[in-house]
Amino acid sequence: QLMRFAGVLLGACAIGFATQIIVLPQIDSLLRYMLLFATVTLLGAWIATSGPRIAYCGAQIVLAYELVNLNRFSLNPSLVPARDTVLGIVLGIGAMWLIFDHLWATSSTQ
């Protein structure tokens, strides 16, 4: 759960919001847009292949970043859809933590 939450914070909150606020308004060609997404995907792939404990964080970084920035076919002038996406991901992580770790948790020694 910690790796999922860390991936959301890095991918969606830190990189995704910063990209939408600072970088995407400056991009005017498809090549720059492609290089931006390739760079973030490369970062997530590098983290995903670095070790077994942190691997899920890399996949979550790429997934959260692309959910924030690829939700429409145009540039978003508002951060409301990105905020709603991040809150949806965090709500899902919290629900999985509550249901699978606390409500229906079973011991592995049974």
C-alpha positions in Angstrom: 0.0 0.0 0.0 2.9 2.3 0.8 4.4 1.9 -2.7 1.0 2.6 -4.3 0.5 5.7 -2.3 4.1 6.9 -3.0 3.6 6.2 -6.7 0.5 8.3 -6.7 2.2 11.2 -4.9 5.2 11.1 -7.3 3.4 10.4 -10.5 0.1 12.4 -10.2 0.7 15.0 -7.6 4.3 16.0 -8.1 5.1 15.2 -11.8 1.5 15.4 -13.2 0.4 18.6 -11.6 3.8 20.3 -12.3 3.6 19.2 -15.9 0.1 20.6 -16.4 1.0 23.9 -14.7 4.5 24.5 -16.1 5.4 22.4 -19.1 2.2 21.6 -21.1 1.3 25.3 -21.8 4.8 25.7 -23.3 4.6 22.7 -25.6 3.7 23.5 -29.2 4.7 20.4 -31.1 3.9 16.7 -31.0 7.6 15.8 -30.7 8.0 17.7 -27.5 4.8 16.2 -26.2 6.1 12.7 -27.0 9.4 13.4 -25.4 7.7 14.5 -22.2 5.7 11.4 -21.9 8.6 9.2 -22.9 10.7 10.8 -20.2 8.1 10.1 -17.5 7.6 6.6 -18.7 11.3 6.0 -18.7 11.6 7.2 -15.1 8.8 4.9 -14.1 10.3 1.9 -16.0 13.7 2.6 -14.4 12.1 2.5 -10.9 10.0 -0.5 -11.8 13.0 -2.6 -12.8 15.2 -1.4 -9.9 14.2 -3.9 -7.3 11.3 -6.2 -6.2 10.2 -4.0 -3.2 10.0 -0.7 -5.1 8.9 -2.1 -8.4 5.2 -1.4 -7.9 6.0 2.2 -7.2 7.4 2.7 -10.7 4.3 1.2 -12.4 2.0 3.3 -10.2 4.0 6.5 -11.1 3.4 5.9 -14.8 -0.2 4.9 -14.4 -1.1 7.9 -12.2 0.8 10.3 -14.4 -1.0 9.1 -17.5 -4.4 9.1 -15.9 -3.9 12.7 -14.9 -2.6 14.0 -18.2 -4.3 11.7 -20.8 -7.9 12.0 -19.7 -8.9 14.3 -22.6 -7.8 14.9 -26.2 -7.0 18.6 -25.5 -5.1 20.7 -23.0 -6.9 21.1 -19.8 -7.1 24.8 -18.6 -8.4 23.6 -15.3 -6.8 21.3 -12.7 -10.2 20.0 -11.5 -10.2 16.8 -13.6 -6.7 16.0 -12.5 -7.6 16.6 -8.9 -10.6 14.4 -9.2 -8.5 11.6 -10.8 -6.0 11.8 -7.9 -8.8 11.7 -5.3 -10.3 8.7 -7.0 -7.0 6.9 -7.0 -6.5 7.7 -3.3 -10.0 6.7 -2.4 -9.4 3.3 -4.2 -6.2 2.7 -2.3 -7.9 3.6 1.0 -10.8 1.3 0.2 -8.5 -1.6 -0.7 -6.5 -1.0 2.5 -9.6 -1.0 4.6 -11.3 -4.0 3.0 -8.4 -6.3 2.3 -6.1 -5.5 5.3 -8.6 -4.9 8.1 -12.1 -6.2 7.3 -11.4 -9.5 5.6 -7.8 -10.0 6.7 -6.8 -13.7 7.2 -3.7 -15.0 8.8 -1.2 -16.9 6.6 -0.7 -19.4 9.4 -4.2 -21.0 9.1 
